Amino acid sequence: MTDPLPDEDSPSTSPSRMERLTAVRPRLLSFARLHLRDSAQAEDAVQEALMAAIEKDASFAGRSGYETWVFGILKYKILDMMRAQKRQGVWQPLEEEGDDDSIERQFQSSGRWQQHARPASWGEPHTVFENERFWQVFDACMIALPDNVARVFSLRELMGLSTAEICQEIGIKENNCWVILHRARLRLRSCLESGWLKGETL
Amino acid sequence: MMMCKGATQLMSLKQDRALTLQERMSLRLHLMMCDPCRQCDKQFALLHEAGERMQHDILGDDAAKD
């Protein structure tokens, strides 16, 4: 089976594809926002990705789904813009090795959990993921992370890069990357547990 | 003897690279005795899955069609 070739007489994006782009846009935007941590830049990244998708419509080979292809373009744009942010010195220095209070607060000096911070059961993942409130709180907790911590976490868990790739991308040592990810996860779990499970206001 | 804080380091690391045999053994030993850490271990795994899930949801029906 070969993929149908694009019709050379009509290089423009078909109406149905335009509709699909419109439909996927809000979701692309929230994804971009989590990485770039700036609404205007997220808008730009999505806009550029959609433009590129329209311009390169004929080069969509149909090997993956259409949305998957557009999403791939967006990921590339996001990485590009993150590199630019870094170059322009928008980022705080990444090599911060000091103690992180929000994490120290979860443990006693002996290294055991503090009573108030002891992790509770969240239930089965598939039930958790069906819960809309979980995603709202997840989003809020991501926004509440310090910028650098959030960037590393989203590159790892949302973009799916390996820690080796992240090091190369943002110029930190892998060890540092693991420290940052450990902090991100402890902060997120604590934030989710109080905001979602215990229903406290964030 | 590894304490909870150290155990969470290994739980986190486990999401990013394969643990060494020694790391695996000491984590397993700790988890056997510590319920809060067992919960934390599941939560870290769930956070990892949440990321994959989010990407999947962005693609919507597209992912289902592939």
Coordinates of C-alpha atoms in Angstrom, one line a residue:
Chain A
M1 CA 0.0 0.0 0.0
T2 CA 1.3 3.4 -0.9
D3 CA 0.2 6.7 0.5
P4 CA -1.9 8.8 -1.8
L5 CA 0.2 11.5 -3.4
P6 CA -0.8 15.0 -2.8
D7 CA -2.7 16.5 -5.7
E8 CA -0.2 18.7 -7.5
D9 CA -2.9 20.9 -9.0
S10 CA -4.1 22.1 -5.6
P11 CA -1.2 22.6 -3.3
S12 CA -3.3 24.5 -0.8
T13 CA -4.6 22.9 2.4
S14 CA -7.9 21.3 2.0
P15 CA -10.9 22.7 4.0
S16 CA -11.1 19.6 6.1
R17 CA -7.5 19.9 7.1
M18 CA -8.0 23.6 7.9
E19 CA -10.8 22.4 10.2
R20 CA -8.6 19.9 11.9
L21 CA -5.9 22.6 12.5
T22 CA -8.6 24.8 14.1
A23 CA -9.7 22.0 16.2
V24 CA -6.3 21.0 17.5
R25 CA -5.1 24.6 18.0
P26 CA -6.2 25.1 21.7
R27 CA -4.6 21.9 22.8
L28 CA -1.3 22.8 21.0
L29 CA -1.5 26.2 22.7
S30 CA -1.7 24.7 26.2
F31 CA 1.2 22.3 25.4
A32 CA 3.3 25.2 24.1
R33 CA 2.5 27.3 27.2
L34 CA 3.8 24.6 29.6
H35 CA 7.1 24.7 27.8
L36 CA 7.7 28.3 27.0
R37 CA 6.0 29.7 30.1
D38 CA 4.9 32.8 28.2
S39 CA 1.5 33.1 26.6
A40 CA 2.6 35.4 23.8
Q41 CA 5.5 33.2 22.8
A42 CA 3.3 30.1 23.0
E43 CA 0.9 31.9 20.6
D44 CA 3.8 32.6 18.3
A45 CA 5.1 29.1 18.4
V46 CA 1.6 27.6 17.6
Q47 CA 1.0 30.2 14.9
E48 CA 4.3 29.5 13.2
A49 CA 3.7 25.7 13.4
L50 CA 0.3 26.0 11.8
M51 CA 1.6 28.3 9.1
A52 CA 4.4 25.8 8.4
A53 CA 1.8 23.0 8.3
I54 CA -0.2 24.9 5.7
E55 CA 2.8 25.9 3.6
K56 CA 4.3 22.4 3.7
D57 CA 1.0 20.7 3.2
A58 CA 2.2 18.8 0.1
S59 CA 5.1 17.4 2.1
F60 CA 2.8 15.6 4.5
A61 CA 3.5 12.1 3.6
G62 CA 0.7 10.5 5.4
R63 CA 2.9 8.0 7.2
S64 CA 1.7 9.3 10.5
G65 CA -1.7 10.9 11.2
Y66 CA -2.1 14.5 10.2
E67 CA -2.3 15.9 13.7
T68 CA 0.8 13.9 14.7
W69 CA 2.7 15.5 11.9
V70 CA 1.5 19.0 12.9
F71 CA 2.4 18.2 16.6
G72 CA 5.9 17.2 15.4
I73 CA 6.3 20.6 13.7
L74 CA 5.2 22.4 16.9
K75 CA 7.7 20.4 19.1
Y76 CA 10.4 21.5 16.8
K77 CA 9.3 25.2 17.0
I78 CA 9.1 25.0 20.7
L79 CA 12.7 23.7 21.0
D80 CA 13.8 26.4 18.6
M81 CA 12.2 29.1 20.7
M82 CA 13.5 27.7 24.0
R83 CA 17.0 27.9 22.5
A84 CA 16.3 31.5 21.6
Q85 CA 15.1 32.3 25.1
K86 CA 18.2 30.8 26.5
R87 CA 20.5 32.7 24.1
Q88 CA 18.7 35.9 24.9
G89 CA 19.4 35.4 28.6
V90 CA 15.7 35.1 29.5
W91 CA 16.5 32.1 31.7
Q92 CA 17.8 32.2 35.3
P93 CA 21.1 30.3 35.6
L94 CA 20.4 26.6 35.7
E95 CA 23.2 25.4 37.9
E96 CA 21.4 26.0 41.2
E97 CA 22.6 23.4 43.7
G98 CA 21.3 24.8 46.9
D99 CA 18.6 23.3 49.1
D100 CA 15.1 23.6 48.0
D101 CA 12.8 24.7 50.8
S102 CA 9.7 23.3 49.4
I103 CA 11.3 19.9 49.4
E104 CA 13.0 20.2 52.7
R105 CA 9.6 20.9 54.2
Q106 CA 8.4 17.4 53.1
F107 CA 11.0 15.6 55.1
Q108 CA 12.3 15.5 58.7
S109 CA 15.9 16.1 59.3
S110 CA 16.3 12.3 59.7
G111 CA 15.2 11.9 56.1
R112 CA 11.8 10.5 56.9
W113 CA 8.6 12.0 55.6
Q114 CA 7.0 14.8 57.6
Q115 CA 3.7 13.6 59.0
H116 CA 1.8 16.2 56.9
A117 CA 3.6 15.4 53.7
R118 CA 3.3 11.6 53.7
P119 CA 2.2 10.5 50.3
A120 CA -1.3 9.1 50.1
S121 CA -2.9 6.8 47.6
W122 CA -4.2 8.5 44.4
G123 CA -6.1 5.5 43.2
E124 CA -5.7 3.8 39.8
P125 CA -4.1 5.8 37.0
H126 CA -6.9 5.3 34.5
T127 CA -9.5 6.6 37.1
V128 CA -7.2 9.6 37.9
F129 CA -6.7 10.5 34.2
E130 CA -10.5 10.5 33.7
N131 CA -10.9 13.1 36.4
E132 CA -11.0 16.6 34.8
R133 CA -10.1 18.3 38.1
F134 CA -6.8 16.3 38.2
W135 CA -5.8 17.9 34.9
Q136 CA -6.8 21.4 36.1
V137 CA -4.7 21.0 39.2
F138 CA -1.9 19.4 37.2
D139 CA -1.8 22.5 34.9
A140 CA -1.9 24.9 37.9
C141 CA 0.9 22.9 39.6
M142 CA 3.1 23.0 36.5
I143 CA 2.6 26.8 36.3
A144 CA 3.6 27.1 40.0
L145 CA 6.9 25.3 39.4
P146 CA 10.0 27.5 39.2
D147 CA 10.7 28.2 35.5
N148 CA 13.9 26.2 35.2
V149 CA 12.5 23.2 37.0
A150 CA 9.4 23.3 34.9
R151 CA 11.4 23.5 31.7
V152 CA 13.5 20.4 32.5
F153 CA 10.4 18.5 33.6
S154 CA 8.4 19.3 30.5
L155 CA 11.2 18.5 28.2
R156 CA 11.6 15.1 29.9
E157 CA 7.9 14.1 30.6
L158 CA 5.9 16.1 28.0
M159 CA 8.3 16.3 25.1
G160 CA 9.8 12.8 26.0
L161 CA 13.4 13.8 25.6
S162 CA 16.0 11.7 27.4
T163 CA 18.1 13.4 30.1
A164 CA 21.1 13.1 27.8
E165 CA 19.2 15.1 25.1
I166 CA 18.1 17.6 27.7
C167 CA 21.6 18.2 28.8
Q168 CA 22.7 18.9 25.3
E169 CA 19.7 21.1 24.6
I170 CA 20.0 23.4 27.6
G171 CA 23.7 22.9 28.5
I172 CA 23.6 21.3 31.9
K173 CA 25.2 18.2 33.3
E174 CA 23.2 15.1 33.5
N175 CA 23.6 14.9 37.2
N176 CA 22.1 18.3 37.5
C177 CA 19.3 17.3 35.3
W178 CA 18.4 14.4 37.7
V179 CA 18.5 16.7 40.7
I180 CA 16.2 19.1 39.0
L181 CA 13.8 16.3 37.9
H182 CA 13.8 14.9 41.5
R183 CA 12.8 18.3 42.8
A184 CA 10.1 18.8 40.1
R185 CA 8.5 15.4 40.9
L186 CA 8.5 16.0 44.6
R187 CA 7.0 19.5 44.2
L188 CA 4.4 18.3 41.7
R189 CA 3.3 15.3 43.8
S190 CA 2.9 17.5 46.9
C191 CA 1.1 20.2 44.9
L192 CA -1.2 17.7 43.3
E193 CA -1.9 16.0 46.6
S194 CA -3.0 19.1 48.4
G195 CA -4.7 20.8 45.4
W196 CA -6.5 17.8 44.0
L197 CA -6.7 15.0 46.6
K198 CA -7.3 17.2 49.6
G199 CA -9.0 20.0 47.6
E200 CA -7.1 22.9 49.1
T201 CA -7.0 26.1 47.1
L202 CA -3.7 26.5 45.3
Chain B
M1 CA 20.2 2.4 55.8
M2 CA 18.5 4.5 53.2
M3 CA 15.9 7.0 54.4
C4 CA 12.7 8.1 52.6
K5 CA 14.4 11.2 51.1
G6 CA 17.1 9.1 49.5
A7 CA 14.6 6.6 48.4
T8 CA 12.7 9.3 46.5
Q9 CA 15.9 10.1 44.6
L10 CA 16.1 6.6 43.3
M11 CA 12.3 6.5 42.5
S12 CA 12.8 9.7 40.4
L13 CA 16.0 8.4 38.8
K14 CA 14.1 5.2 37.8
Q15 CA 11.9 7.3 35.5
D16 CA 15.0 8.6 33.7
R17 CA 17.5 5.8 33.5
A18 CA 17.8 2.1 34.4
L19 CA 18.9 1.7 38.0
T20 CA 22.0 -0.3 38.9
L21 CA 21.5 -3.6 40.6
Q22 CA 22.6 -2.1 43.9
E23 CA 20.2 0.8 43.5
R24 CA 17.4 -1.5 42.6
M25 CA 18.0 -3.7 45.7
S26 CA 18.2 -0.9 48.2
L27 CA 15.1 0.8 46.7
R28 CA 13.2 -2.5 46.8
L29 CA 14.3 -3.1 50.4
H30 CA 13.1 0.3 51.4
L31 CA 9.8 0.1 49.6
M32 CA 9.0 -3.2 51.3
M33 CA 9.1 -1.5 54.7
C34 CA 7.7 1.9 53.9
D35 CA 4.1 2.5 52.7
P36 CA 4.4 6.3 52.1
C37 CA 7.3 5.6 49.8
R38 CA 5.4 3.0 48.0
Q39 CA 2.7 5.6 47.3
C40 CA 5.3 8.1 46.2
D41 CA 6.8 5.6 43.8
K42 CA 3.3 5.1 42.2
Q43 CA 2.8 8.9 42.1
F44 CA 6.1 9.4 40.2
A45 CA 5.1 6.7 37.8
L46 CA 1.7 8.3 37.3
L47 CA 3.3 11.7 36.6
H48 CA 5.4 10.0 33.9
E49 CA 2.3 8.4 32.5
A50 CA 0.4 11.8 32.7
G51 CA 2.9 13.3 30.3
E52 CA 2.4 10.5 27.8
R53 CA -1.3 10.8 28.3
M54 CA -1.2 14.5 27.6
Q55 CA 0.6 14.1 24.3
H56 CA -1.9 11.4 23.4
D57 CA -4.8 13.7 24.2
I58 CA -3.4 16.5 22.1
L59 CA -3.6 14.2 19.1
G60 CA -7.1 13.3 19.9
D61 CA -8.8 11.0 17.4
D62 CA -5.6 11.1 15.3
A63 CA -3.7 8.9 17.7
A64 CA -6.6 6.4 17.7
K65 CA -6.6 6.3 13.9
D66 CA -2.9 5.5 13.6

